[in-house]
mmCIF file of C-alpha atoms in Angstrom:
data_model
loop_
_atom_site.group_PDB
_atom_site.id
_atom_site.type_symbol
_atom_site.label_atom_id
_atom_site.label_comp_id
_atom_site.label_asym_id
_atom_site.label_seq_id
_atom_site.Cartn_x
_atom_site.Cartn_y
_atom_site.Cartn_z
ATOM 1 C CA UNK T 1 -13.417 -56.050 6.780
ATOM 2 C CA UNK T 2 -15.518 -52.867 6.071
ATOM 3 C CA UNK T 3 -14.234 -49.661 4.413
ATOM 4 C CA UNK T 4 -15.189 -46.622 6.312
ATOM 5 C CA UNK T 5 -14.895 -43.622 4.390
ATOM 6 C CA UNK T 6 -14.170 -40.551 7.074
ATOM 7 C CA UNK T 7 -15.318 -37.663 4.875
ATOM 8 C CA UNK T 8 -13.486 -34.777 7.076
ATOM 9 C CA UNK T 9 -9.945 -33.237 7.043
ATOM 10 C CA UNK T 10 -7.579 -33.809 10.217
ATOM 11 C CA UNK T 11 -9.049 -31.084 12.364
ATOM 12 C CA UNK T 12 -12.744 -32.275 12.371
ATOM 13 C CA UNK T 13 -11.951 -35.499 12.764
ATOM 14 C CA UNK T 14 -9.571 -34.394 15.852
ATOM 15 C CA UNK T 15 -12.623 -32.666 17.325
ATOM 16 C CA UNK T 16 -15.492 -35.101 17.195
ATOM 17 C CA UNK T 17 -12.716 -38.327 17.293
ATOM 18 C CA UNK T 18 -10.401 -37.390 19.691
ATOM 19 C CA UNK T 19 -7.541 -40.468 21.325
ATOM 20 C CA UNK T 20 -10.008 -43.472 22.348
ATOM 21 C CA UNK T 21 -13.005 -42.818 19.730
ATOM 22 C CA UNK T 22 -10.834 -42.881 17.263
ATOM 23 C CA UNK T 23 -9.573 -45.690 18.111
ATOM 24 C CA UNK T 24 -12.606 -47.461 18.575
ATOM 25 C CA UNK T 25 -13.841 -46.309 15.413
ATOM 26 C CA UNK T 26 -10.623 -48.031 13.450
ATOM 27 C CA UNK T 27 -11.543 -51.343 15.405
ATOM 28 C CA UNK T 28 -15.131 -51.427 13.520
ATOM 29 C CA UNK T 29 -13.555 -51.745 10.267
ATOM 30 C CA UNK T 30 -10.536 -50.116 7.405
ATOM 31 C CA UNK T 31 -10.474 -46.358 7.969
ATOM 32 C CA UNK T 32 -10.208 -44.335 4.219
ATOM 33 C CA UNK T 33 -9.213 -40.600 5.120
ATOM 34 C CA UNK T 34 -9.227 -38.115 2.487
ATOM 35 C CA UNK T 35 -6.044 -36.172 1.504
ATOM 36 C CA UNK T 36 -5.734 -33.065 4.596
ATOM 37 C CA UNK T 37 -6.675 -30.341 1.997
ATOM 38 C CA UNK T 38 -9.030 -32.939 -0.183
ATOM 39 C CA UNK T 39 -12.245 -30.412 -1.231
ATOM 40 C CA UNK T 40 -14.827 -33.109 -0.615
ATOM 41 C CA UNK T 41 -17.637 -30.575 -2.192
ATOM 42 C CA UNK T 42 -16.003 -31.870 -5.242
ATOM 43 C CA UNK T 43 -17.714 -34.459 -6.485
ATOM 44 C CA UNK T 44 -14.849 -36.187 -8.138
ATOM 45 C CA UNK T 45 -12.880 -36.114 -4.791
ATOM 46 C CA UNK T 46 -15.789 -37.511 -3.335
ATOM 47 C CA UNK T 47 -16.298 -40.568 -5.138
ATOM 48 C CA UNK T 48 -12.570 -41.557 -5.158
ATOM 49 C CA UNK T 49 -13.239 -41.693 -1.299
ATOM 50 C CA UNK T 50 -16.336 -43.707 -1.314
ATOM 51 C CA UNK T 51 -15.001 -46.597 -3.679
ATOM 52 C CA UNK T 52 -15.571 -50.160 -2.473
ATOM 53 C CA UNK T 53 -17.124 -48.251 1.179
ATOM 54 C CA UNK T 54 -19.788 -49.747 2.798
ATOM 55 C CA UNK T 55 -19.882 -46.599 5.357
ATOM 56 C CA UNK T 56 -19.530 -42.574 5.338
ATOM 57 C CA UNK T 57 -18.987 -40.258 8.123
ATOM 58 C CA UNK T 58 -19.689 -37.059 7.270
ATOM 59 C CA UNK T 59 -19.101 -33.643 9.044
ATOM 60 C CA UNK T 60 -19.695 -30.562 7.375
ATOM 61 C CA UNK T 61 -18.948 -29.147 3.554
ATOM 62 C CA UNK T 62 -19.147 -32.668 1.904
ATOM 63 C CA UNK T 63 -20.569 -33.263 -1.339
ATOM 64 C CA UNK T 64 -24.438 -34.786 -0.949
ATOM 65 C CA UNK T 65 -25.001 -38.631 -2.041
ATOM 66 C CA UNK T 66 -26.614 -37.425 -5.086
ATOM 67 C CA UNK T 67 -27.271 -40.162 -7.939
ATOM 68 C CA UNK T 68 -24.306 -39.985 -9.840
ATOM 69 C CA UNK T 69 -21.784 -40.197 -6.260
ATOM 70 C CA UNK T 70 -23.925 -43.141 -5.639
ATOM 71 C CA UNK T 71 -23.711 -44.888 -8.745
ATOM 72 C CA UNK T 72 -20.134 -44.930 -8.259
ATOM 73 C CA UNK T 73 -20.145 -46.242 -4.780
ATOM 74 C CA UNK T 74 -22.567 -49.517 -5.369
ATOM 75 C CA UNK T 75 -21.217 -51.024 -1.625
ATOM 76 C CA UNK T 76 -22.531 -48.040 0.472
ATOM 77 C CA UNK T 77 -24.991 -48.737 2.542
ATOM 78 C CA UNK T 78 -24.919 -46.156 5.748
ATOM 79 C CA UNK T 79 -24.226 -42.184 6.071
ATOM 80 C CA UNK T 80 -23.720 -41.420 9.585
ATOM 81 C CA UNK T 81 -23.215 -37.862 10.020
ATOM 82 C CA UNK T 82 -21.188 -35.758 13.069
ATOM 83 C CA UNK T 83 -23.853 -33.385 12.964
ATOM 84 C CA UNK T 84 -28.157 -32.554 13.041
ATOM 85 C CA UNK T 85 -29.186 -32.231 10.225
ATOM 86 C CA UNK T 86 -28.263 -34.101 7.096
ATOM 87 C CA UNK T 87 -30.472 -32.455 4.552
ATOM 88 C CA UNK T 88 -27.363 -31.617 2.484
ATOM 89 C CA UNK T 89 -26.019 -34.879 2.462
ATOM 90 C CA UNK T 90 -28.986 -37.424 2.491
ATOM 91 C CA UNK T 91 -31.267 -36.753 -1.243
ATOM 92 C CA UNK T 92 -34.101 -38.931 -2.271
ATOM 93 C CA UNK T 93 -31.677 -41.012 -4.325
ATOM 94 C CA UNK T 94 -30.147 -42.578 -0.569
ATOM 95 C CA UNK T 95 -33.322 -43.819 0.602
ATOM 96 C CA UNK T 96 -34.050 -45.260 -3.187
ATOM 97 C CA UNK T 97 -30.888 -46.915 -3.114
ATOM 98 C CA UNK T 98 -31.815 -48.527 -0.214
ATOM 99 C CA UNK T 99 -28.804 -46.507 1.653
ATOM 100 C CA UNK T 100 -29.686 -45.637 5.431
ATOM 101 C CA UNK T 101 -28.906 -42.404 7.364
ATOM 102 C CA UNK T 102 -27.965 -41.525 10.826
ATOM 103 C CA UNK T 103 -26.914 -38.052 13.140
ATOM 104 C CA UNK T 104 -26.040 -37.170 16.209
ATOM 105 C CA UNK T 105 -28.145 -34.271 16.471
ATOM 106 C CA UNK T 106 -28.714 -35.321 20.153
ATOM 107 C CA UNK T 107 -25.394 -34.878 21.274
ATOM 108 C CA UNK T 108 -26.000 -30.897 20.834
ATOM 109 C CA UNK T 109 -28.929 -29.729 21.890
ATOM 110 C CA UNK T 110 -28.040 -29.733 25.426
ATOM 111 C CA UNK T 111 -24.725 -27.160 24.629
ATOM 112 C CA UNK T 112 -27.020 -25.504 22.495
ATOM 113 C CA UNK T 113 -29.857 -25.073 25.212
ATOM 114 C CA UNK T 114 -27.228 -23.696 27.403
ATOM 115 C CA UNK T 115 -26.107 -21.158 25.205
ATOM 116 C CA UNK T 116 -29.395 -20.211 24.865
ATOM 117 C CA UNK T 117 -29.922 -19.590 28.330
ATOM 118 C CA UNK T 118 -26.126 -17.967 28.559
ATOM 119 C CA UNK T 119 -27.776 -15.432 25.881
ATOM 120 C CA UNK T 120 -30.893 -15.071 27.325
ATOM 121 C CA UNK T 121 -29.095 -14.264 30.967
ATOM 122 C CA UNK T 122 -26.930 -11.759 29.150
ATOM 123 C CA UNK T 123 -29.344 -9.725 27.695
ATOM 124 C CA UNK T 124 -31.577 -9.523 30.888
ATOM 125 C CA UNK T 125 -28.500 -8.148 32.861
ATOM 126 C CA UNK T 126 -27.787 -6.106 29.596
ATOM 127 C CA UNK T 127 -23.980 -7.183 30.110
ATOM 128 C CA UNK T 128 -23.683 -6.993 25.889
ATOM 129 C CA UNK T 129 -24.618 -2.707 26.285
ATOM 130 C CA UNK T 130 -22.234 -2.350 29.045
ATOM 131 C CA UNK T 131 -19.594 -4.068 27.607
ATOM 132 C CA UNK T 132 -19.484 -2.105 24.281
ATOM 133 C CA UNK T 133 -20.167 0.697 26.523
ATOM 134 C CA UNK T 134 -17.092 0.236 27.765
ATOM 135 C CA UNK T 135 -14.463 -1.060 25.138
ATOM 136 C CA UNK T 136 -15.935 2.398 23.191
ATOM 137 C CA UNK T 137 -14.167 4.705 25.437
ATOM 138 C CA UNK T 138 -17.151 6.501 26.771
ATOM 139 C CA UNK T 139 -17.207 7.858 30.317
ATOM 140 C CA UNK T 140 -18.298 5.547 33.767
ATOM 141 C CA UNK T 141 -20.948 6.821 34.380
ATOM 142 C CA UNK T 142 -22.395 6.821 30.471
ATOM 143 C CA UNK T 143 -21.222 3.794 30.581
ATOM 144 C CA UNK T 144 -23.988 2.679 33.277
ATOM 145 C CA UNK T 145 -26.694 3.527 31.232
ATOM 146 C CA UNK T 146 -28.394 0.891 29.624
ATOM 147 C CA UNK T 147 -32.635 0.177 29.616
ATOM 148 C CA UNK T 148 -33.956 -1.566 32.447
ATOM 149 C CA UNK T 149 -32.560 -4.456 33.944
ATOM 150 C CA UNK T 150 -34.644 -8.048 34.371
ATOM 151 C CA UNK T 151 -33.918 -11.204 36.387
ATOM 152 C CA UNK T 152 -35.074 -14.826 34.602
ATOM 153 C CA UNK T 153 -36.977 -15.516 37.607
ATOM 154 C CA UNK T 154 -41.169 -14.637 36.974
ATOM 155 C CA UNK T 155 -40.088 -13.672 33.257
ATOM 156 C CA UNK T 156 -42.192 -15.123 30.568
ATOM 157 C CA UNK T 157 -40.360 -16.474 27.951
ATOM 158 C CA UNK T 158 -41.728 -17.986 24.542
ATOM 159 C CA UNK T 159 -39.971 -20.570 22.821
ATOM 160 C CA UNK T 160 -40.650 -20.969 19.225
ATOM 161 C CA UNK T 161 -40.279 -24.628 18.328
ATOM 162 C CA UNK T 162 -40.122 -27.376 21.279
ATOM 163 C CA UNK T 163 -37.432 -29.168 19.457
ATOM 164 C CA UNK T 164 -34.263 -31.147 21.365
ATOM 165 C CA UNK T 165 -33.158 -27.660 21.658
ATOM 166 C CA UNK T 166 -35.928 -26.106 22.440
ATOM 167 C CA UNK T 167 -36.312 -28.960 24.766
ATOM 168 C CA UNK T 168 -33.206 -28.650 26.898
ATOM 169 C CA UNK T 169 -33.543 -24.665 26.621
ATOM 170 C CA UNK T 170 -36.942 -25.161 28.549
ATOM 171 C CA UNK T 171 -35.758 -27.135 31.140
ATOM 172 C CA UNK T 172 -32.749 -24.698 31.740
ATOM 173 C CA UNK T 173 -34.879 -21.823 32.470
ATOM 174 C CA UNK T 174 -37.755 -23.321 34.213
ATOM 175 C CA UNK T 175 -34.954 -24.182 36.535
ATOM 176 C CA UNK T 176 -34.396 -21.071 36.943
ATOM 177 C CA UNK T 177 -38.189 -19.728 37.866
ATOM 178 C CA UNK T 178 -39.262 -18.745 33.908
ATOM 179 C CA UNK T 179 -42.759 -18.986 32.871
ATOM 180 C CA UNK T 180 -42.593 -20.649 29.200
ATOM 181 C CA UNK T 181 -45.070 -20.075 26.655
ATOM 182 C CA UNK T 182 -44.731 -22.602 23.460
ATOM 183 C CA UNK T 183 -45.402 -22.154 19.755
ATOM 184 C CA UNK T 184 -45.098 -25.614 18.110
ATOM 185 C CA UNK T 185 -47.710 -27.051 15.753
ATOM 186 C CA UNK T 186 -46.615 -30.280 16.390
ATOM 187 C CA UNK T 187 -46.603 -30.105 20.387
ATOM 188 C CA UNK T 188 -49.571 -31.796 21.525
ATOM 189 C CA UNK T 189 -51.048 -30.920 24.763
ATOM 190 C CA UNK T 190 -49.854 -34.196 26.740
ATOM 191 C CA UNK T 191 -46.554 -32.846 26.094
ATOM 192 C CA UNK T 192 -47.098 -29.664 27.196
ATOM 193 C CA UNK T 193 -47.922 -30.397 30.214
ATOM 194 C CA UNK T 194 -44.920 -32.849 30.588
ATOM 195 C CA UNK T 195 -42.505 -30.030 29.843
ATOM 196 C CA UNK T 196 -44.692 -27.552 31.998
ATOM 197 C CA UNK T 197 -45.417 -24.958 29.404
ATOM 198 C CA UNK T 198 -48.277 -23.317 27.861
ATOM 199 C CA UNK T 199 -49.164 -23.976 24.088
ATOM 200 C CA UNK T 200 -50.062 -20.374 22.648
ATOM 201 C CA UNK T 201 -50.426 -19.022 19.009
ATOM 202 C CA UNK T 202 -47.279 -17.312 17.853
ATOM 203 C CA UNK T 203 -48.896 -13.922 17.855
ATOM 204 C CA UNK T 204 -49.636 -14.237 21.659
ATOM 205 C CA UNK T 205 -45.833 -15.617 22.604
ATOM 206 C CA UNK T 206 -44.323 -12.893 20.373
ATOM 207 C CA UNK T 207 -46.766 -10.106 22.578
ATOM 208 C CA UNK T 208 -46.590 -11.518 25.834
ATOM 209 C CA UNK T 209 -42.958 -12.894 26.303
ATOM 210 C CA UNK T 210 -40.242 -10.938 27.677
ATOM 211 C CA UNK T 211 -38.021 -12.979 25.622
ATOM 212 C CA UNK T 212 -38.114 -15.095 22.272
ATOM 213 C CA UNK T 213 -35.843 -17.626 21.777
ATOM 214 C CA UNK T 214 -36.003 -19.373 18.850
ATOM 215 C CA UNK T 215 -35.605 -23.387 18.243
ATOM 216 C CA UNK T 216 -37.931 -24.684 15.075
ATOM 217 C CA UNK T 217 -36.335 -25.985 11.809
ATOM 218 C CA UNK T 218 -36.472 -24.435 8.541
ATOM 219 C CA UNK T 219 -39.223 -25.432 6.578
ATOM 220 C CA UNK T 220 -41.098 -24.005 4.026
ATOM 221 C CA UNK T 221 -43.569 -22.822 6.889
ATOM 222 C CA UNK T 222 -41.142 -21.374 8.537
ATOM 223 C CA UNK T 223 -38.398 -19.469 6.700
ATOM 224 C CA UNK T 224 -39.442 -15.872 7.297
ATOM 225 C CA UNK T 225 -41.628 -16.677 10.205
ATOM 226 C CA UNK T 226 -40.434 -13.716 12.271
ATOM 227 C CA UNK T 227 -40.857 -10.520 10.091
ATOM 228 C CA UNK T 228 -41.567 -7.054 10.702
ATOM 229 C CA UNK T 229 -45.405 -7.399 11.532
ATOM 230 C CA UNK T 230 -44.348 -10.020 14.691
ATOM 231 C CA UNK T 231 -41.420 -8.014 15.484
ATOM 232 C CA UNK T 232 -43.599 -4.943 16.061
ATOM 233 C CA UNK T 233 -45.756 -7.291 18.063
ATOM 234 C CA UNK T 234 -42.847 -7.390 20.785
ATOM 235 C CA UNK T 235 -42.937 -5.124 24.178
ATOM 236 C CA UNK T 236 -40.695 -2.372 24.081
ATOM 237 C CA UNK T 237 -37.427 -3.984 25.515
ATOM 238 C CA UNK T 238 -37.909 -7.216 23.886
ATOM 239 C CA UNK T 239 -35.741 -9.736 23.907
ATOM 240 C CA UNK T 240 -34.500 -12.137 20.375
ATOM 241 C CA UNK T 241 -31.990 -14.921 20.831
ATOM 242 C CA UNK T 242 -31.744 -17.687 17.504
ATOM 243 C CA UNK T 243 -29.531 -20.154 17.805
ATOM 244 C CA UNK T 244 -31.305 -21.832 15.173
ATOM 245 C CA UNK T 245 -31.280 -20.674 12.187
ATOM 246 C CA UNK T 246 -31.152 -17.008 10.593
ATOM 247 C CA UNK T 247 -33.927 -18.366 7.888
ATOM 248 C CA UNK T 248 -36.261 -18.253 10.194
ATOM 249 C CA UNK T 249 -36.432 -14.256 10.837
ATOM 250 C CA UNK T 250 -36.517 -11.685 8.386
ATOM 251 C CA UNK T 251 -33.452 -10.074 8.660
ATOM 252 C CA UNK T 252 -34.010 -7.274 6.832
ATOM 253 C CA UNK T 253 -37.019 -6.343 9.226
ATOM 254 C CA UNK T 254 -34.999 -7.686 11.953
ATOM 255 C CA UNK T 255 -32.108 -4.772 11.540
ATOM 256 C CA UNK T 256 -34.599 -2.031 10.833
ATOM 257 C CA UNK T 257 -36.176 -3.293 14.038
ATOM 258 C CA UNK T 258 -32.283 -3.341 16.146
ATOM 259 C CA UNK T 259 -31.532 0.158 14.540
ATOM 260 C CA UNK T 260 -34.165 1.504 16.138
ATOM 261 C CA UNK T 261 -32.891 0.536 19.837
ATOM 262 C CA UNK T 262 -36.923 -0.683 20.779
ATOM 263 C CA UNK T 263 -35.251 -4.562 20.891
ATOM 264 C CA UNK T 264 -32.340 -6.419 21.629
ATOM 265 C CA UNK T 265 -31.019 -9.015 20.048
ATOM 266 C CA UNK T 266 -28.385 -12.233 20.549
ATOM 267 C CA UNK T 267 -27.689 -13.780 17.139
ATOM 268 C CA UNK T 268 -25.468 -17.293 16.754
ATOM 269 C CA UNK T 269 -26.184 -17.349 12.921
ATOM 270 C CA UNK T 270 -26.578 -15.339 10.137
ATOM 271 C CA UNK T 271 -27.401 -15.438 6.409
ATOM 272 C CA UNK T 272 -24.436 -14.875 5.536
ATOM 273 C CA UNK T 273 -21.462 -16.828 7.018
ATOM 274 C CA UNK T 274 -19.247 -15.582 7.579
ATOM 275 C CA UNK T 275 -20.497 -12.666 9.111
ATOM 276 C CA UNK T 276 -18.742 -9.525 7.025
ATOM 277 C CA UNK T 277 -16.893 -7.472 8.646
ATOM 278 C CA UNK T 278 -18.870 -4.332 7.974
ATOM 279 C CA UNK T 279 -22.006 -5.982 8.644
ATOM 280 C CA UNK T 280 -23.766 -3.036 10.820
ATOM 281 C CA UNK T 281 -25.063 -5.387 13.071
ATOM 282 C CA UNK T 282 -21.368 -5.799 14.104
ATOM 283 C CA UNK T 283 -21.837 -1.975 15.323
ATOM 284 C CA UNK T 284 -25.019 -1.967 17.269
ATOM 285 C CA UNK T 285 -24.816 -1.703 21.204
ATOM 286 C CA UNK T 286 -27.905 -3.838 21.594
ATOM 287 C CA UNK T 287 -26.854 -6.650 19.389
ATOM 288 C CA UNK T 288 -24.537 -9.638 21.164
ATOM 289 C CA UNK T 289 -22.948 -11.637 18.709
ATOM 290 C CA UNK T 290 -21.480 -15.403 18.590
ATOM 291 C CA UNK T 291 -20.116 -16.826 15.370
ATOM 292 C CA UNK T 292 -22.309 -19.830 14.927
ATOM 293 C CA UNK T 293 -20.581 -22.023 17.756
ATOM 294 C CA UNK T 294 -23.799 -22.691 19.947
ATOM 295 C CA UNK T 295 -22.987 -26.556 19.649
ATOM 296 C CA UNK T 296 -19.335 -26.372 19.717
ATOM 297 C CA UNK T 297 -17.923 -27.415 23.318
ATOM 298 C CA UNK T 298 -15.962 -30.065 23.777
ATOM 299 C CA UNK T 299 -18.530 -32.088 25.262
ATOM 300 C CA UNK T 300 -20.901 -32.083 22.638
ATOM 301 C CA UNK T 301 -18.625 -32.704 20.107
ATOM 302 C CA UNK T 302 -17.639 -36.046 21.899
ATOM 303 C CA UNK T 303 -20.871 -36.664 22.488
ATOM 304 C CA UNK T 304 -21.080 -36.624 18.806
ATOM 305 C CA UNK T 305 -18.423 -38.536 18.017
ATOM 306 C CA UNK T 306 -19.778 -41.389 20.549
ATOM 307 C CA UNK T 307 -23.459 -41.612 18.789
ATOM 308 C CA UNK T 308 -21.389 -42.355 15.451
ATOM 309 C CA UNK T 309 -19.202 -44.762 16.217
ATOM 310 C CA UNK T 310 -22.123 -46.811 17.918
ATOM 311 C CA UNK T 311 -24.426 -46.434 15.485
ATOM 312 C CA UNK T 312 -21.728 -47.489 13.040
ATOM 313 C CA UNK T 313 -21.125 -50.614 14.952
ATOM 314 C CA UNK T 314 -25.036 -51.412 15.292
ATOM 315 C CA UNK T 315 -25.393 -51.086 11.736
ATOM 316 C CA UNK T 316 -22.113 -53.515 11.216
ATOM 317 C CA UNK T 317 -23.660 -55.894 13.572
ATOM 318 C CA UNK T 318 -27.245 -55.543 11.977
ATOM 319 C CA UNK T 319 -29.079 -54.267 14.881
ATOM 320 C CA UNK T 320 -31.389 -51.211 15.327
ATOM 321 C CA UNK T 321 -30.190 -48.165 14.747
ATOM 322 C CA UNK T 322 -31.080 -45.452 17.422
ATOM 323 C CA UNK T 323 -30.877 -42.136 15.705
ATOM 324 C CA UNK T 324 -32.260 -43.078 11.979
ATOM 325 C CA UNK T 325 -33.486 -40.448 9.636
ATOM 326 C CA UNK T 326 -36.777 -41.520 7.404
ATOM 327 C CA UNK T 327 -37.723 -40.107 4.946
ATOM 328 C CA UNK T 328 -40.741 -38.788 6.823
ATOM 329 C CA UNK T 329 -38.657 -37.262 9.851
ATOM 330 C CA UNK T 330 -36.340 -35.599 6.935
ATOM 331 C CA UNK T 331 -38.893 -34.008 5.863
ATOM 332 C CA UNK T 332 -39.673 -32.589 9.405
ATOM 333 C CA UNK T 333 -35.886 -31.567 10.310
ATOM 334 C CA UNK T 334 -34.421 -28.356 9.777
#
């Protein structure tokens, strides 16, 4: 029978595995859990959990199948990981070894979409100002005052990276009347018109959107992509949501721009996690703030837990795999 090496402590594996997948996860082979408070960022801890396995499942915080974790486990032969993106976790020396790799990245971009459009909806209707407004203490009727107030409906909004996110974050609010502008190198124009957008440079979304939300990977074309020259290219009232990844916006330029009260801002992740405590974006009234749980509802999580365990049971069976990294599409994923 297989060894399946669950590289996550009891919680994660509660979340993504709950009753039934669980289950169905021990019938595909010999579950190996880790100690409860194993550190499996320690190498050493690592391998011991890998010997004689022919699969991993992986969460987050795990040590990455470098060379030497791989030279001690010669029988692995599949990392199927709970989350998107497995750059931590998959290295040149997996695809060398002939080792394949697998995610369920699809089973989030949906919750994450939707918490896109949650933010977006918030910070048209300004709810973030009137509720700090209020827990502050000031009066009613200070309270009221907040800049003008926009509906979704007839707003353009630019999406920066037509990714599964950005996919599903599209669809949500041209349901709800949005005009969507697109900056994606890769998007070709056959797709555009599928998802009913218009391709533009980023310089036009980031002048002509009423909101920018924010769905490309981190690459090395894109880490700093938003800075203070195509912050100052937003309208006055401007809207940011990322729920991608704080890499992607310079967040130095990004504050200066907040402090100033010109733009307003929902943030899901940070470059620094967690978020300290006297971070003064904490204090700003036009900042809403989420503590990197975009993904995290129950559904996706399940959803999650359902692309691993069949993609675990294709690969015991030797079929196809549906959700299989390359090398190539590593390269392209945040």
């Amino acid at each position: 029978m297989s060894i399946i090496a669950m590289a996550a402590g009891p919680r994660l594996r509660s979340l993504f595995f709950p009753g039934d997948l669980w289950d169905a996860l021990a019938s595909l082979g010999q579950l190996r859990l880790p100690p409860d408070d194993a550190d499996l960022s320690d190498v050493a801890t690592f391998v011991r959990l890998l010997d004689g396995a022919e699969v991993v499942v992986t969460t987050w915080g795990c040590a990455p199948l470098s060379e030497e974790v791989l030279a001690a486990a010669p029988r692995l032969r599949l990392l199927a990981h709970t989350g998107a993106s497995v750059k931590a976790y998959a290295t040149p020396a997996c695809f060398a070894r002939g080792v394949r790799v697998t995610q369920a990245g699809d089973a989030m971009e949906y919750a994450v979409g939707e918490q896109a459009l949650a933010l977006t909806l918030a910070l048209l209707h300004r709810l973030h100002r009137f509720d700090h407004a209020l827990r502050s203490g000031v009066h009613w009727a200070a309270a009221k005052t907040a800049p003008p107030r926009r509906e979704l409906r007839d707003s353009v909004v630019g999406v920066v990276g037509a990714s599964r996110t950005g996919r599903a974050y599209i669809a949500l609010v041209r349901a709800l009347g949005a005009r969507v502008l697109v900056f994606d190198p890769y998007l070709s124009a056959e797709e555009a018109v599928e998802l009913g957008v218009a391709r533009v440079g980023l310089d036009e979304l980031m002048s002509s959107a009423r909101v920018v939300s924010l769905h490309a990977p981190v690459l090395p074309a894109t880490v700093g992509m938003v800075g203070a020259r195509e912050l100052a290219l937003m309208p006055d009232g401007g809207l940011l949501v990322n729920t991608a990844r704080s890499l992607l916006v310079d967040s130095d330029a990004l504050l200066a721009a907040l402090r100033t009260g010109r733009l307003d801002a929902a943030l899901d992740v940070f470059d620094e996690e967690p978020l300290p405590v006297d971070h003064p974006l904490r204090a700003l009234p036009n900042v809403l703030l989420t503590p990197h749980e975009a993904a995290g509802t129950v559904e996706s999580r399940r959803r999650a837990g359902e692309i691993v365990v069949a993609e675990v049971a294709r690969f015991l069976r030797g079929e196809a795999l549906h959700h299989e990294v390359t090398p190539e599409l590593l390269d392209r994923m945040g």
